[in-house]
Short mmCIF file of C-alpha atoms in Angstrom, two decimals:
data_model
loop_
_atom_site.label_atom_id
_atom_site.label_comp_id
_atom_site.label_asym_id
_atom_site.label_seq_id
_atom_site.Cartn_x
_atom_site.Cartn_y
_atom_site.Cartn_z
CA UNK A 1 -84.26 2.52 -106.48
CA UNK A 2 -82.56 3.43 -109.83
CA UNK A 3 -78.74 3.52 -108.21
CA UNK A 4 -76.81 4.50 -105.25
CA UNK A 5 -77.80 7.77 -105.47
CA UNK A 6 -81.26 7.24 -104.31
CA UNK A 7 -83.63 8.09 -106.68
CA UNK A 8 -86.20 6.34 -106.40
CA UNK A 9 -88.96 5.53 -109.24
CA UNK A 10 -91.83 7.16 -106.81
CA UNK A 11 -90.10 10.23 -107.09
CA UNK A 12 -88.76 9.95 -110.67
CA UNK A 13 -91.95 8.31 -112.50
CA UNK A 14 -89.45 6.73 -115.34
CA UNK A 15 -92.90 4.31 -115.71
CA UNK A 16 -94.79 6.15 -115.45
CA UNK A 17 -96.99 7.38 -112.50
CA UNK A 18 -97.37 4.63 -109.90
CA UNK A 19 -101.08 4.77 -109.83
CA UNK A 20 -101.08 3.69 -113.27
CA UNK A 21 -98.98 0.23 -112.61
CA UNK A 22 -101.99 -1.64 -111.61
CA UNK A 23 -102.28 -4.43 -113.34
CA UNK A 24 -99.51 -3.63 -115.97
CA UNK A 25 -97.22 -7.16 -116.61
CA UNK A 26 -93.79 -6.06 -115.32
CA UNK A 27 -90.55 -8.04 -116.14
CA UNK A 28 -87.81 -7.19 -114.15
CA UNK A 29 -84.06 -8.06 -115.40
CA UNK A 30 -81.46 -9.20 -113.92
CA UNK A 31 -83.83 -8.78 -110.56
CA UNK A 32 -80.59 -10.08 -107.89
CA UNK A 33 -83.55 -10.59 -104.71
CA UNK A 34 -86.65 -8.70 -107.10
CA UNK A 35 -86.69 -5.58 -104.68
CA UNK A 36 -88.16 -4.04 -108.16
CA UNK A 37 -90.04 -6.52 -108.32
CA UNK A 38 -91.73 -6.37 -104.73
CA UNK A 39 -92.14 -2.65 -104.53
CA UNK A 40 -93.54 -3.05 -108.50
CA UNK A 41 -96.62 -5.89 -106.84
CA UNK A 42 -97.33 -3.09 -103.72
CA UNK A 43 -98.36 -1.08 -106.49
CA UNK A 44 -100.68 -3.23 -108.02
CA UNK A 45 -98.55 -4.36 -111.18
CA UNK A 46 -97.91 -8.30 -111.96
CA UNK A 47 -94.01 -8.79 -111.96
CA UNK A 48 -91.99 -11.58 -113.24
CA UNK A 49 -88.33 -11.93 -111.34
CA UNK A 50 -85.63 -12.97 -114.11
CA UNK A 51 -81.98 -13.19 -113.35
CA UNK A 52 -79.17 -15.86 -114.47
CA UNK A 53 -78.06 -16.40 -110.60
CA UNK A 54 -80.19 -19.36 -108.92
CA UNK A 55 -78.10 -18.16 -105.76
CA UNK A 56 -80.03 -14.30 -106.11
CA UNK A 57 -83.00 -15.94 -106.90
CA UNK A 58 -82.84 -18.26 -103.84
CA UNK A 59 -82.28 -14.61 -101.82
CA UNK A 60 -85.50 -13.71 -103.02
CA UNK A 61 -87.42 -16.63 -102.21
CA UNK A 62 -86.05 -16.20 -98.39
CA UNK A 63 -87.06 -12.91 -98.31
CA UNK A 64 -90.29 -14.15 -99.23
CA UNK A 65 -92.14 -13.46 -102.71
CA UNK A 66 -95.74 -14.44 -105.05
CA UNK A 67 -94.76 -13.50 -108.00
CA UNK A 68 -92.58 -15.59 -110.57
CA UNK A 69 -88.94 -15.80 -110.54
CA UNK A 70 -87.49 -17.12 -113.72
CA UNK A 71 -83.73 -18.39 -113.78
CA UNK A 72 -82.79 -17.69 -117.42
CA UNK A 73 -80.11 -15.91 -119.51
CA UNK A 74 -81.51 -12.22 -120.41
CA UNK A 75 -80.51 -12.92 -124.04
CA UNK A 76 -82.80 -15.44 -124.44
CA UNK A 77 -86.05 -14.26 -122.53
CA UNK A 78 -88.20 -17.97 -122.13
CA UNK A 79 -91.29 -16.02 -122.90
CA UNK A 80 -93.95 -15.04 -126.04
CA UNK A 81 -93.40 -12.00 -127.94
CA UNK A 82 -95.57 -9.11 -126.11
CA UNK A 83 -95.90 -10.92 -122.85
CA UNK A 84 -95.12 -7.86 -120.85
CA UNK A 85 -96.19 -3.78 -121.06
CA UNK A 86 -93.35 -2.78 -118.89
CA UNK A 87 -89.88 -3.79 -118.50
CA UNK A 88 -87.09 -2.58 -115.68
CA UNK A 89 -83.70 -3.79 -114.83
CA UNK A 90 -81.55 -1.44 -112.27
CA UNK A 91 -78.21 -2.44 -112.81
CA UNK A 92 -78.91 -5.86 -113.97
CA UNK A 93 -78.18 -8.06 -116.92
CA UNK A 94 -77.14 -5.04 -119.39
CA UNK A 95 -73.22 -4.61 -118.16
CA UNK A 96 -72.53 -7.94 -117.67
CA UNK A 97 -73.18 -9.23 -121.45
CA UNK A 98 -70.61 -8.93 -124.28
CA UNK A 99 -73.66 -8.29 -126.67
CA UNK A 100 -76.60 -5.85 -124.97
CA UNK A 101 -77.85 -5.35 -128.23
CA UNK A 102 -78.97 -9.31 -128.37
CA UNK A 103 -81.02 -8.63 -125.08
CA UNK A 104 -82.40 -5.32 -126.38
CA UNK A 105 -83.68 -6.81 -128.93
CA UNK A 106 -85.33 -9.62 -126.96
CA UNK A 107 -87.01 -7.29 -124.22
CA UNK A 108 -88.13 -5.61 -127.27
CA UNK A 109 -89.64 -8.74 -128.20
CA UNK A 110 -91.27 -9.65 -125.20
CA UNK A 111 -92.84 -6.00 -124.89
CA UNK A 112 -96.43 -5.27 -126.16
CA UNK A 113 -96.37 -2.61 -128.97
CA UNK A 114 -95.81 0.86 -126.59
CA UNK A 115 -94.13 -0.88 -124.23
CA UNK A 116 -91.16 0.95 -122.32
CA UNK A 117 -87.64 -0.59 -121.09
CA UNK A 118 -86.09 1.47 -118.06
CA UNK A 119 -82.65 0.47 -117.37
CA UNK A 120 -79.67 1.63 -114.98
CA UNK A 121 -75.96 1.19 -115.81
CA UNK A 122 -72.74 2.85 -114.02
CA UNK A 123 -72.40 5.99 -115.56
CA UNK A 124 -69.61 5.22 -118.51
CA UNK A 125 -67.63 8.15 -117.43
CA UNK A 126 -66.81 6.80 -114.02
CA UNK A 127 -64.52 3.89 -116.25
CA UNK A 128 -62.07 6.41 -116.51
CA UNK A 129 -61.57 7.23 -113.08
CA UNK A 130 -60.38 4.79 -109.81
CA UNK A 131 -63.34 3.17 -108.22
CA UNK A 132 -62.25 5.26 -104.81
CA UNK A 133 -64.87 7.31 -103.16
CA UNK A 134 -62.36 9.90 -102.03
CA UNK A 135 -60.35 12.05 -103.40
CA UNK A 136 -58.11 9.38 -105.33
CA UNK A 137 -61.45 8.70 -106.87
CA UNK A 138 -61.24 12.09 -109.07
CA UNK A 139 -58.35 11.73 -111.07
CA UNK A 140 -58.64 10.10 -114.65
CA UNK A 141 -56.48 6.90 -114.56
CA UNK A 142 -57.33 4.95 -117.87
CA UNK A 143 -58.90 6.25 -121.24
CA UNK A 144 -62.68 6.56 -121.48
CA UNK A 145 -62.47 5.05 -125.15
CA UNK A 146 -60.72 2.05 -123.98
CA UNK A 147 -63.50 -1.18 -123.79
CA UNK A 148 -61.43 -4.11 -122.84
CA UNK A 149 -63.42 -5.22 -119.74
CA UNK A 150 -63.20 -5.61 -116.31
CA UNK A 151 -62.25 -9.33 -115.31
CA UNK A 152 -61.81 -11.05 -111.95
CA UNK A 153 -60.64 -14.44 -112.00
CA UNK A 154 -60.70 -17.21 -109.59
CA UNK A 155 -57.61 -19.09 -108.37
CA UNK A 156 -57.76 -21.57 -111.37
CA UNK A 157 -57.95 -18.39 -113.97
CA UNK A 158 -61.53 -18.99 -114.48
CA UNK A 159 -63.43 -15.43 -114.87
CA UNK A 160 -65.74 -15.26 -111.74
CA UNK A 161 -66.93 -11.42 -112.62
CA UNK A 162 -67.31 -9.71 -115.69
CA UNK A 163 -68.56 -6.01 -116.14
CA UNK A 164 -67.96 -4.45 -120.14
CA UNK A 165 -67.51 -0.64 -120.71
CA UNK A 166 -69.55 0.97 -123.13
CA UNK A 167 -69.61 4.90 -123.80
CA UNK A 168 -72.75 6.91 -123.89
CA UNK A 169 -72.34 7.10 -127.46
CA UNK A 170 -72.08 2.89 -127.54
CA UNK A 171 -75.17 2.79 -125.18
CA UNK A 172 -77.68 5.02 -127.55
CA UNK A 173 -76.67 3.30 -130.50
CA UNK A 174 -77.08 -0.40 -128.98
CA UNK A 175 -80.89 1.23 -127.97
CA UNK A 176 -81.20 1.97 -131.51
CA UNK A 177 -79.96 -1.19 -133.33
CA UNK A 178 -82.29 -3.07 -130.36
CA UNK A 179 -85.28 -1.40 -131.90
CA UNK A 180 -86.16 0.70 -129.16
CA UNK A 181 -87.06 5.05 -129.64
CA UNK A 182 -84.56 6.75 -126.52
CA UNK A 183 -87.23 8.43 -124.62
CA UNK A 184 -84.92 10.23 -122.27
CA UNK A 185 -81.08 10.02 -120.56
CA UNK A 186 -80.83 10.73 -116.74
CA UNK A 187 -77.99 11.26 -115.28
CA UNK A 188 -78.68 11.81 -111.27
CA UNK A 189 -77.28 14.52 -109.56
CA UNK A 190 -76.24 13.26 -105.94
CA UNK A 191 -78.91 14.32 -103.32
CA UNK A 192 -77.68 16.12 -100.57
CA UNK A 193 -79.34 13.86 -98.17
CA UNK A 194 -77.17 11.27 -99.02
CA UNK A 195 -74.06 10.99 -96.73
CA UNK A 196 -73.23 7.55 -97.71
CA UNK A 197 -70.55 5.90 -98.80
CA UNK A 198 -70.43 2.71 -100.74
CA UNK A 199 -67.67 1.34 -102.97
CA UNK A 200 -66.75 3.56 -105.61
CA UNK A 201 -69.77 6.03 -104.49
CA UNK A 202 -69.66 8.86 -101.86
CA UNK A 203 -71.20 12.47 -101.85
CA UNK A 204 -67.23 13.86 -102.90
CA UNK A 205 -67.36 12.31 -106.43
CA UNK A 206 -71.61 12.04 -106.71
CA UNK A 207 -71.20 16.15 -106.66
CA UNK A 208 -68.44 16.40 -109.18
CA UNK A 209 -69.17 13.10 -111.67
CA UNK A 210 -72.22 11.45 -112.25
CA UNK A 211 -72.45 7.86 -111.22
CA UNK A 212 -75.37 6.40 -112.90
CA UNK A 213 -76.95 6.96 -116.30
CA UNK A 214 -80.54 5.70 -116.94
CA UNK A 215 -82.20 4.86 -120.23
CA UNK A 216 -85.70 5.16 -120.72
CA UNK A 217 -86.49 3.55 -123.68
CA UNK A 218 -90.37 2.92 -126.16
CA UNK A 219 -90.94 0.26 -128.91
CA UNK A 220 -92.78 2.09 -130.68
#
């Protein structure tokens, strides 16, 4: 599942077709408890698990996995250059790190020449708006442009939580300078299946703003 939205990578094929995962080497970033990762092995492929938590990790192990999980920082990727022909990470790693270009350019790295890099971020857009999901949730409150982070800090001022901003326009140029070719830019449109509401997300803004924007990147 790409985002709250729903779509799903059976349906949207951002890999490619699912028959054609067999046996592909997946890494999976920032994986939380590797549900990627799990549906990736039902489909034949070899996944590797990587986030920074231990604590997701651990989630993962309970839920019960046989495929690697790798605690490591996802700008510096412990493996050889072209380990992998596939790499994924659905809102993982990339919005938490001052510098995404330093772990584009290591997923680049680690891919075999050809390789693609799917990844799912909160749409920028929604920065500018309340994270409500009704209708105090559609009125601009801050400026788009404005990248000072989000910060929550713990009750000795330590930072416990740290999410950056980036526009669009930041996004495809930190694709570029990681060496990656932008394959495509989707933007789901909220199905109308989906009655749910979840933080920030609800069917009243998913129909009006788009929540999540998806990158689908090639090293060429």
């Amino acid at each position: 599942m790409w985002g709250p939205e729903g779509l799903d990578e059976v349906e949207a094929e951002l890999l490619g077709p699912p028959e054609d995962l067999k046996g592909r080497d997946v890494l999976e970033i920032g994986a939380g408890a590797a549900q990627c990762a799990r549906w990736l092995q039902a489909q034949g492929a070899r996944p590797v698990a990587l986030d920074i938590s231990h604590r997701q990790l651990q989630h993962a192990l309970r839920i019960g996995t046989s495929f690697p999980l790798v605690c490591a920082d996802a700008g510096a990727l412990p493996f050889a250059d072209g380990s992998f022909d596939l790499a994924c990470s659905a809102y993982g790693a990339l919005p938490f790190v001052a510098d995404p270009v330093l772990v584009l350019k290591e997923v680049r790295r680690v891919l075999r020449p050809g390789g693609r890099f799917v990844f799912s971020v909160t749409h920028p857009i929604r920065w500018a708006f309340p994270d409500e999901p009704g209708p105090e949730g559609l009125s601009v409150s801050s400026s788009y442009f404005d990248r000072t982070p989000y910060v929550e800090q713990d009750e000795n001022g330590d930072a416990v939580y740290v999410e950056h901003h980036r526009t669009i326009g930041d996004r495809v140029r930190d694709v570029v300078a990681g060496g990656f070719r932008l394959v495509d830019l989707v933007e789901p449109e909220w199905p109308a299946w989906n009655t749910s509401e979840w933080g920030g997300w609800s069917p009243l803004r998913g129909n009006l703003i788009p929540g999540s924007a998806i990158f689908v990147c090639e090293r060429d």
